[in-house]
PDB file of C-alpha atoms in Angstrom:
ATOM      1  CA  MET A  13      -1.978 -13.145  11.173  1.00 38.00           C
ATOM      2  CA  SER A  14       0.275 -11.868  13.929  1.00 39.00           C
ATOM      3  CA  ASP A  15       2.357 -15.049  13.562  1.00 39.00           C
ATOM      4  CA  LEU A  16       3.204 -13.989  10.020  1.00 42.00           C
ATOM      5  CA  PHE A  17       4.757 -10.820  11.323  1.00 42.00           C
ATOM      6  CA  THR A  18       6.899 -12.550  13.962  1.00 41.00           C
ATOM      7  CA  GLU A  19       8.013 -15.225  11.525  1.00 43.00           C
ATOM      8  CA  SER A  20       9.006 -12.703   8.880  1.00 45.00           C
ATOM      9  CA  SER A  21      10.363  -9.919  11.104  1.00 53.00           C
ATOM     10  CA  SER A  22      13.715 -11.715  11.320  1.00 56.00           C
ATOM     11  CA  GLN A  23      13.990 -11.240   7.543  1.00 64.00           C
ATOM     12  CA  TRP A  24      14.353  -7.426   7.763  1.00 71.00           C
ATOM     13  CA  LEU A  25      17.662  -5.944   6.782  1.00 78.00           C
ATOM     14  CA  SER A  26      19.558  -3.782   9.245  1.00 86.00           C
ATOM     15  CA  ARG A  27      19.348  -0.055   8.557  1.00 84.00           C
ATOM     16  CA  ASP A  28      22.842  -0.065   6.995  1.00 90.00           C
ATOM     17  CA  GLU A  29      22.117  -3.158   4.900  1.00 86.00           C
ATOM     18  CA  LEU A  30      18.850  -1.647   3.659  1.00 81.00           C
ATOM     19  CA  GLU A  31      20.531   1.623   2.683  1.00 82.00           C
ATOM     20  CA  ALA A  32      23.244  -0.296   0.810  1.00 86.00           C
ATOM     21  CA  ALA A  33      20.674  -2.411  -1.004  1.00 80.00           C
ATOM     22  CA  ARG A  34      18.570   0.657  -1.888  1.00 80.00           C
ATOM     23  CA  GLU A  35      21.620   2.198  -3.551  1.00 83.00           C
ATOM     24  CA  ARG A  36      22.126  -0.839  -5.803  1.00 84.00           C
ATOM     25  CA  LEU A  37      18.870  -2.703  -6.332  1.00 86.00           C
ATOM     26  CA  PRO A  38      15.211  -1.996  -7.055  1.00 89.00           C
ATOM     27  CA  MET A  39      13.123  -2.957  -4.010  1.00 93.00           C
ATOM     28  CA  LEU A  40       9.872  -4.921  -4.336  1.00 97.00           C
ATOM     29  CA  TYR A  41       6.793  -3.418  -2.678  1.00 97.00           C
ATOM     30  CA  VAL A  42       3.068  -3.957  -2.585  1.00 98.00           C
ATOM     31  CA  ASP A  43       0.474  -1.179  -2.623  1.00 98.00           C
ATOM     32  CA  ALA A  44      -3.088  -1.932  -1.501  1.00 98.00           C
ATOM     33  CA  VAL A  45      -6.226   0.110  -2.040  1.00 98.00           C
ATOM     34  CA  PRO A  46      -8.714  -1.105   0.621  1.00 98.00           C
ATOM     35  CA  VAL A  47     -12.323  -0.956  -0.526  1.00 98.00           C
ATOM     36  CA  ARG A  48     -15.756  -1.669   0.861  1.00 98.00           C
ATOM     37  CA  VAL A  49     -18.164  -3.525  -1.434  1.00 97.00           C
ATOM     38  CA  ASP A  50     -21.914  -4.077  -1.323  1.00 97.00           C
ATOM     39  CA  GLU A  51     -23.717  -7.413  -1.652  1.00 96.00           C
ATOM     40  CA  THR A  52     -23.437  -7.265  -5.469  1.00 96.00           C
ATOM     41  CA  GLY A  53     -19.661  -6.736  -5.366  1.00 94.00           C
ATOM     42  CA  THR A  54     -19.847  -3.058  -6.371  1.00 97.00           C
ATOM     43  CA  VAL A  55     -17.259  -0.887  -4.685  1.00 98.00           C
ATOM     44  CA  THR A  56     -18.942   1.653  -2.381  1.00 98.00           C
ATOM     45  CA  ALA A  57     -15.930   3.210  -0.657  1.00 98.00           C
ATOM     46  CA  PHE A  58     -12.155   3.571  -0.935  1.00 98.00           C
ATOM     47  CA  GLY A  59     -10.045   3.658   2.259  1.00 98.00           C
ATOM     48  CA  LEU A  60      -7.207   6.163   2.511  1.00 98.00           C
ATOM     49  CA  LEU A  61      -4.797   6.561   5.364  1.00 97.00           C
ATOM     50  CA  LEU A  62      -3.557   9.863   6.731  1.00 95.00           C
ATOM     51  CA  ARG A  63       0.189   9.727   7.437  1.00 92.00           C
ATOM     52  CA  VAL A  64       3.058  11.993   8.415  1.00 88.00           C
ATOM     53  CA  SER A  65       6.077  11.576   6.133  1.00 77.00           C
ATOM     54  CA  GLY A  66       9.679  11.525   7.318  1.00 72.00           C
ATOM     55  CA  ASP A  67       9.974  15.229   6.557  1.00 77.00           C
ATOM     56  CA  GLY A  68       6.843  16.089   8.570  1.00 83.00           C
ATOM     57  CA  GLU A  69       4.416  16.426   5.643  1.00 86.00           C
ATOM     58  CA  ILE A  70       0.863  15.136   6.205  1.00 91.00           C
ATOM     59  CA  SER A  71      -0.776  13.389   3.273  1.00 93.00           C
ATOM     60  CA  ARG A  72      -3.305  10.748   2.278  1.00 96.00           C
ATOM     61  CA  ALA A  73      -1.781   7.396   1.481  1.00 96.00           C
ATOM     62  CA  LEU A  74      -2.455   3.878   0.306  1.00 97.00           C
ATOM     63  CA  ILE A  75      -1.280   0.850   2.240  1.00 97.00           C
ATOM     64  CA  SER A  76       2.260   0.160   1.127  1.00 96.00           C
ATOM     65  CA  GLY A  77       5.267  -1.860   2.193  1.00 95.00           C
ATOM     66  CA  ARG A  78       8.176  -4.042   1.230  1.00 94.00           C
ATOM     67  CA  VAL A  79       7.994  -7.707   0.350  1.00 96.00           C
ATOM     68  CA  LEU A  80      10.453  -9.642   2.500  1.00 93.00           C
ATOM     69  CA  TYR A  81      12.986 -12.165   1.278  1.00 89.00           C
ATOM     70  CA  GLN A  82      11.244 -15.537   0.726  1.00 92.00           C
ATOM     71  CA  GLU A  83       7.851 -13.997   1.464  1.00 95.00           C
ATOM     72  CA  ARG A  84       4.922 -14.619  -0.877  1.00 96.00           C
ATOM     73  CA  VAL A  85       3.294 -11.483  -2.273  1.00 97.00           C
ATOM     74  CA  ARG A  86      -0.055 -12.558  -0.812  1.00 97.00           C
ATOM     75  CA  THR A  87       1.528 -12.867   2.648  1.00 97.00           C
ATOM     76  CA  ALA A  88       3.108  -9.417   2.286  1.00 97.00           C
ATOM     77  CA  LEU A  89      -0.266  -7.924   1.377  1.00 97.00           C
ATOM     78  CA  LEU A  90      -1.937  -9.514   4.415  1.00 97.00           C
ATOM     79  CA  ARG A  91       0.893  -8.391   6.681  1.00 97.00           C
ATOM     80  CA  HIS A  92       0.702  -4.777   5.528  1.00 96.00           C
ATOM     81  CA  LEU A  93      -3.090  -4.683   5.626  1.00 97.00           C
ATOM     82  CA  GLU A  94      -3.017  -5.910   9.240  1.00 95.00           C
ATOM     83  CA  LYS A  95      -0.216  -3.504  10.131  1.00 94.00           C
ATOM     84  CA  ASP A  96      -2.162  -0.489   8.855  1.00 95.00           C
ATOM     85  CA  LEU A  97      -5.821  -1.473   9.350  1.00 96.00           C
ATOM     86  CA  GLY A  98      -5.635  -3.736  12.380  1.00 95.00           C
ATOM     87  CA  PRO A  99      -6.152  -7.468  12.887  1.00 94.00           C
ATOM     88  CA  LEU A 100      -9.930  -7.293  12.472  1.00 96.00           C
ATOM     89  CA  ALA A 101      -9.976  -5.738   8.969  1.00 96.00           C
ATOM     90  CA  LEU A 102     -10.763  -9.130   7.374  1.00 97.00           C
ATOM     91  CA  PRO A 103      -9.296  -8.562   3.914  1.00 97.00           C
ATOM     92  CA  LYS A 104     -10.692 -10.765   1.140  1.00 96.00           C
ATOM     93  CA  LEU A 105      -7.749 -11.841  -0.989  1.00 95.00           C
ATOM     94  CA  PRO A 106      -7.981 -14.629  -3.552  1.00 92.00           C
ATOM     95  CA  ALA A 107      -5.515 -17.506  -3.262  1.00 91.00           C
ATOM     96  CA  HIS A 108      -3.482 -16.030  -6.117  1.00 93.00           C
ATOM     97  CA  PRO A 109      -4.055 -12.247  -6.231  1.00 95.00           C
ATOM     98  CA  GLN A 110      -3.367 -10.380  -9.454  1.00 96.00           C
ATOM     99  CA  PRO A 111      -2.189  -6.749  -9.387  1.00 98.00           C
ATOM    100  CA  PHE A 112      -4.202  -4.159 -11.285  1.00 98.00           C
ATOM    101  CA  THR A 113      -0.951  -2.404 -12.243  1.00 98.00           C
ATOM    102  CA  VAL A 114       2.780  -2.252 -11.613  1.00 98.00           C
ATOM    103  CA  ALA A 115       4.234   1.055 -10.432  1.00 97.00           C
ATOM    104  CA  GLU A 116       7.862   1.995 -10.760  1.00 97.00           C
ATOM    105  CA  TYR A 117       9.041   4.502  -8.157  1.00 96.00           C
ATOM    106  CA  PHE A 118      12.267   6.373  -8.929  1.00 95.00           C
ATOM    107  CA  PRO A 119      14.385   8.623  -6.722  1.00 94.00           C
ATOM    108  CA  ILE A 120      14.502  11.178  -9.596  1.00 93.00           C
ATOM    109  CA  ARG A 121      11.235  13.019 -10.224  1.00 93.00           C
ATOM    110  CA  GLY A 122       9.710  12.856 -13.680  1.00 93.00           C
ATOM    111  CA  VAL A 123      10.888   9.417 -14.817  1.00 95.00           C
ATOM    112  CA  THR A 124       7.422   8.013 -14.024  1.00 95.00           C
ATOM    113  CA  PRO A 125       4.479   9.506 -12.127  1.00 95.00           C
ATOM    114  CA  PHE A 126       5.791   7.710  -9.035  1.00 95.00           C
ATOM    115  CA  HIS A 127       8.543   9.112  -6.824  1.00 93.00           C
ATOM    116  CA  ASP A 128      10.390   7.775  -3.763  1.00 92.00           C
ATOM    117  CA  ALA A 129      13.441   9.857  -2.825  1.00 91.00           C
ATOM    118  CA  ARG A 130      14.974   6.887  -0.976  1.00 90.00           C
ATOM    119  CA  GLN A 131      15.138   4.313  -3.760  1.00 92.00           C
ATOM    120  CA  HIS A 132      14.134   2.752  -7.027  1.00 95.00           C
ATOM    121  CA  ALA A 133      11.186   0.518  -6.159  1.00 96.00           C
ATOM    122  CA  VAL A 134       8.761  -1.644  -8.092  1.00 97.00           C
ATOM    123  CA  SER A 135       5.333  -2.003  -6.575  1.00 98.00           C
ATOM    124  CA  LEU A 136       2.538  -4.434  -7.398  1.00 98.00           C
ATOM    125  CA  ALA A 137      -0.764  -2.639  -6.753  1.00 98.00           C
ATOM    126  CA  TYR A 138      -3.966  -4.376  -5.621  1.00 98.00           C
ATOM    127  CA  VAL A 139      -7.573  -3.464  -4.863  1.00 98.00           C
ATOM    128  CA  VAL A 140      -8.481  -5.378  -1.703  1.00 98.00           C
ATOM    129  CA  PRO A 141     -12.042  -5.657  -0.308  1.00 98.00           C
ATOM    130  CA  VAL A 142     -12.108  -5.516   3.481  1.00 98.00           C
ATOM    131  CA  GLU A 143     -15.155  -6.627   5.464  1.00 96.00           C
ATOM    132  CA  GLY A 144     -14.134  -6.156   9.073  1.00 96.00           C
ATOM    133  CA  ASP A 145     -13.558  -3.447  11.598  1.00 96.00           C
ATOM    134  CA  CYS A 146     -10.696  -1.213  10.388  1.00 96.00           C
ATOM    135  CA  HIS A 147      -8.754   1.112  12.668  1.00 93.00           C
ATOM    136  CA  PRO A 148      -5.529   2.919  11.742  1.00 91.00           C
ATOM    137  CA  GLN A 149      -2.483   1.315  13.322  1.00 87.00           C
ATOM    138  CA  GLN A 150       1.234   2.005  13.663  1.00 80.00           C
ATOM    139  CA  ASP A 151       2.169   5.331  11.990  1.00 82.00           C
ATOM    140  CA  ALA A 152      -1.238   5.918  10.361  1.00 87.00           C
ATOM    141  CA  LEU A 153      -3.067   8.858  11.976  1.00 92.00           C
ATOM    142  CA  GLU A 154      -6.459   8.170  10.453  1.00 94.00           C
ATOM    143  CA  LEU A 155      -8.359   5.936   8.072  1.00 96.00           C
ATOM    144  CA  ALA A 156     -11.079   7.690   6.065  1.00 97.00           C
ATOM    145  CA  TRP A 157     -13.562   6.086   3.678  1.00 98.00           C
ATOM    146  CA  PHE A 158     -14.260   8.023   0.472  1.00 98.00           C
ATOM    147  CA  THR A 159     -17.137   7.391  -1.907  1.00 98.00           C
ATOM    148  CA  PRO A 160     -15.998   6.757  -5.490  1.00 98.00           C
ATOM    149  CA  GLU A 161     -17.013  10.316  -6.368  1.00 98.00           C
ATOM    150  CA  GLN A 162     -14.959  11.755  -3.490  1.00 98.00           C
ATOM    151  CA  ALA A 163     -11.960   9.542  -4.307  1.00 98.00           C
ATOM    152  CA  ALA A 164     -12.141  10.733  -7.952  1.00 97.00           C
ATOM    153  CA  ASP A 165     -11.762  14.361  -6.845  1.00 97.00           C
ATOM    154  CA  PRO A 166      -8.445  15.701  -8.184  1.00 96.00           C
ATOM    155  CA  GLU A 167      -7.843  17.498  -4.875  1.00 96.00           C
ATOM    156  CA  VAL A 168      -7.931  14.187  -2.989  1.00 96.00           C
ATOM    157  CA  GLN A 169      -5.529  12.604  -5.460  1.00 96.00           C
ATOM    158  CA  GLN A 170      -3.187  15.598  -5.379  1.00 93.00           C
ATOM    159  CA  ALA A 171      -3.033  15.347  -1.575  1.00 92.00           C
ATOM    160  CA  MET A 172      -1.319  11.985  -1.960  1.00 95.00           C
ATOM    161  CA  ALA A 173       2.478  11.867  -1.997  1.00 92.00           C
ATOM    162  CA  GLY A 174       4.814  10.064  -4.388  1.00 93.00           C
ATOM    163  CA  GLY A 175       2.282   9.569  -7.149  1.00 94.00           C
ATOM    164  CA  GLN A 176      -0.110   7.427  -5.118  1.00 96.00           C
ATOM    165  CA  GLY A 177      -2.924   9.621  -6.431  1.00 97.00           C
ATOM    166  CA  THR A 178      -2.178   8.114  -9.846  1.00 97.00           C
ATOM    167  CA  LEU A 179      -2.610   4.630  -8.364  1.00 97.00           C
ATOM    168  CA  LEU A 180      -5.908   5.679  -6.792  1.00 98.00           C
ATOM    169  CA  ARG A 181      -7.096   7.020 -10.157  1.00 98.00           C
ATOM    170  CA  GLN A 182      -6.112   3.692 -11.789  1.00 98.00           C
ATOM    171  CA  ALA A 183      -7.908   1.738  -9.026  1.00 98.00           C
ATOM    172  CA  LEU A 184     -11.048   3.811  -9.649  1.00 98.00           C
ATOM    173  CA  ALA A 185     -10.901   2.946 -13.351  1.00 98.00           C
ATOM    174  CA  VAL A 186     -10.387  -0.762 -12.632  1.00 97.00           C
ATOM    175  CA  CYS A 187     -13.438  -0.659 -10.317  1.00 97.00           C
ATOM    176  CA  GLY A 188     -15.565   0.936 -13.054  1.00 96.00           C
ATOM    177  CA  PHE A 189     -15.491   4.603 -12.016  1.00 96.00           C
TER     178      PHE A 189
END
């Protein structure tokens, strides 16, 4: 999957171009909730990253990132999963993945449960089973696996920035918890 990153990395906007676009257009993102499943397909664990935000705040997070120009959503999901979990995570995505919800992030708090001070963004959210060896990469400090009961704890969800705790709660419901 490394080839996907090198092919698509030329599609990034410069910092100035990105800031100009963020001021005028909603940006398309994907959010992924990595899960472990047993042999019957029942979710046994939810993976959450530990990250440091731009303002130095440490919080739990889902896998998230922009979809590039002329990039398929499935390709963006795979790219971000590899970027955050490593090349041996072995995500199991169907040929045509369907999001479990659409989240709208606004720079103004309170419009929706989702907040991103930088921009208005629309994110397609997916639950993605991973079977391989996962290790935090890039700016992720840690990857921790939570049982469904632990992930349902309001304290865990409140420790997530930007409303991602709401997405985790929705993922739990979609998975039958």
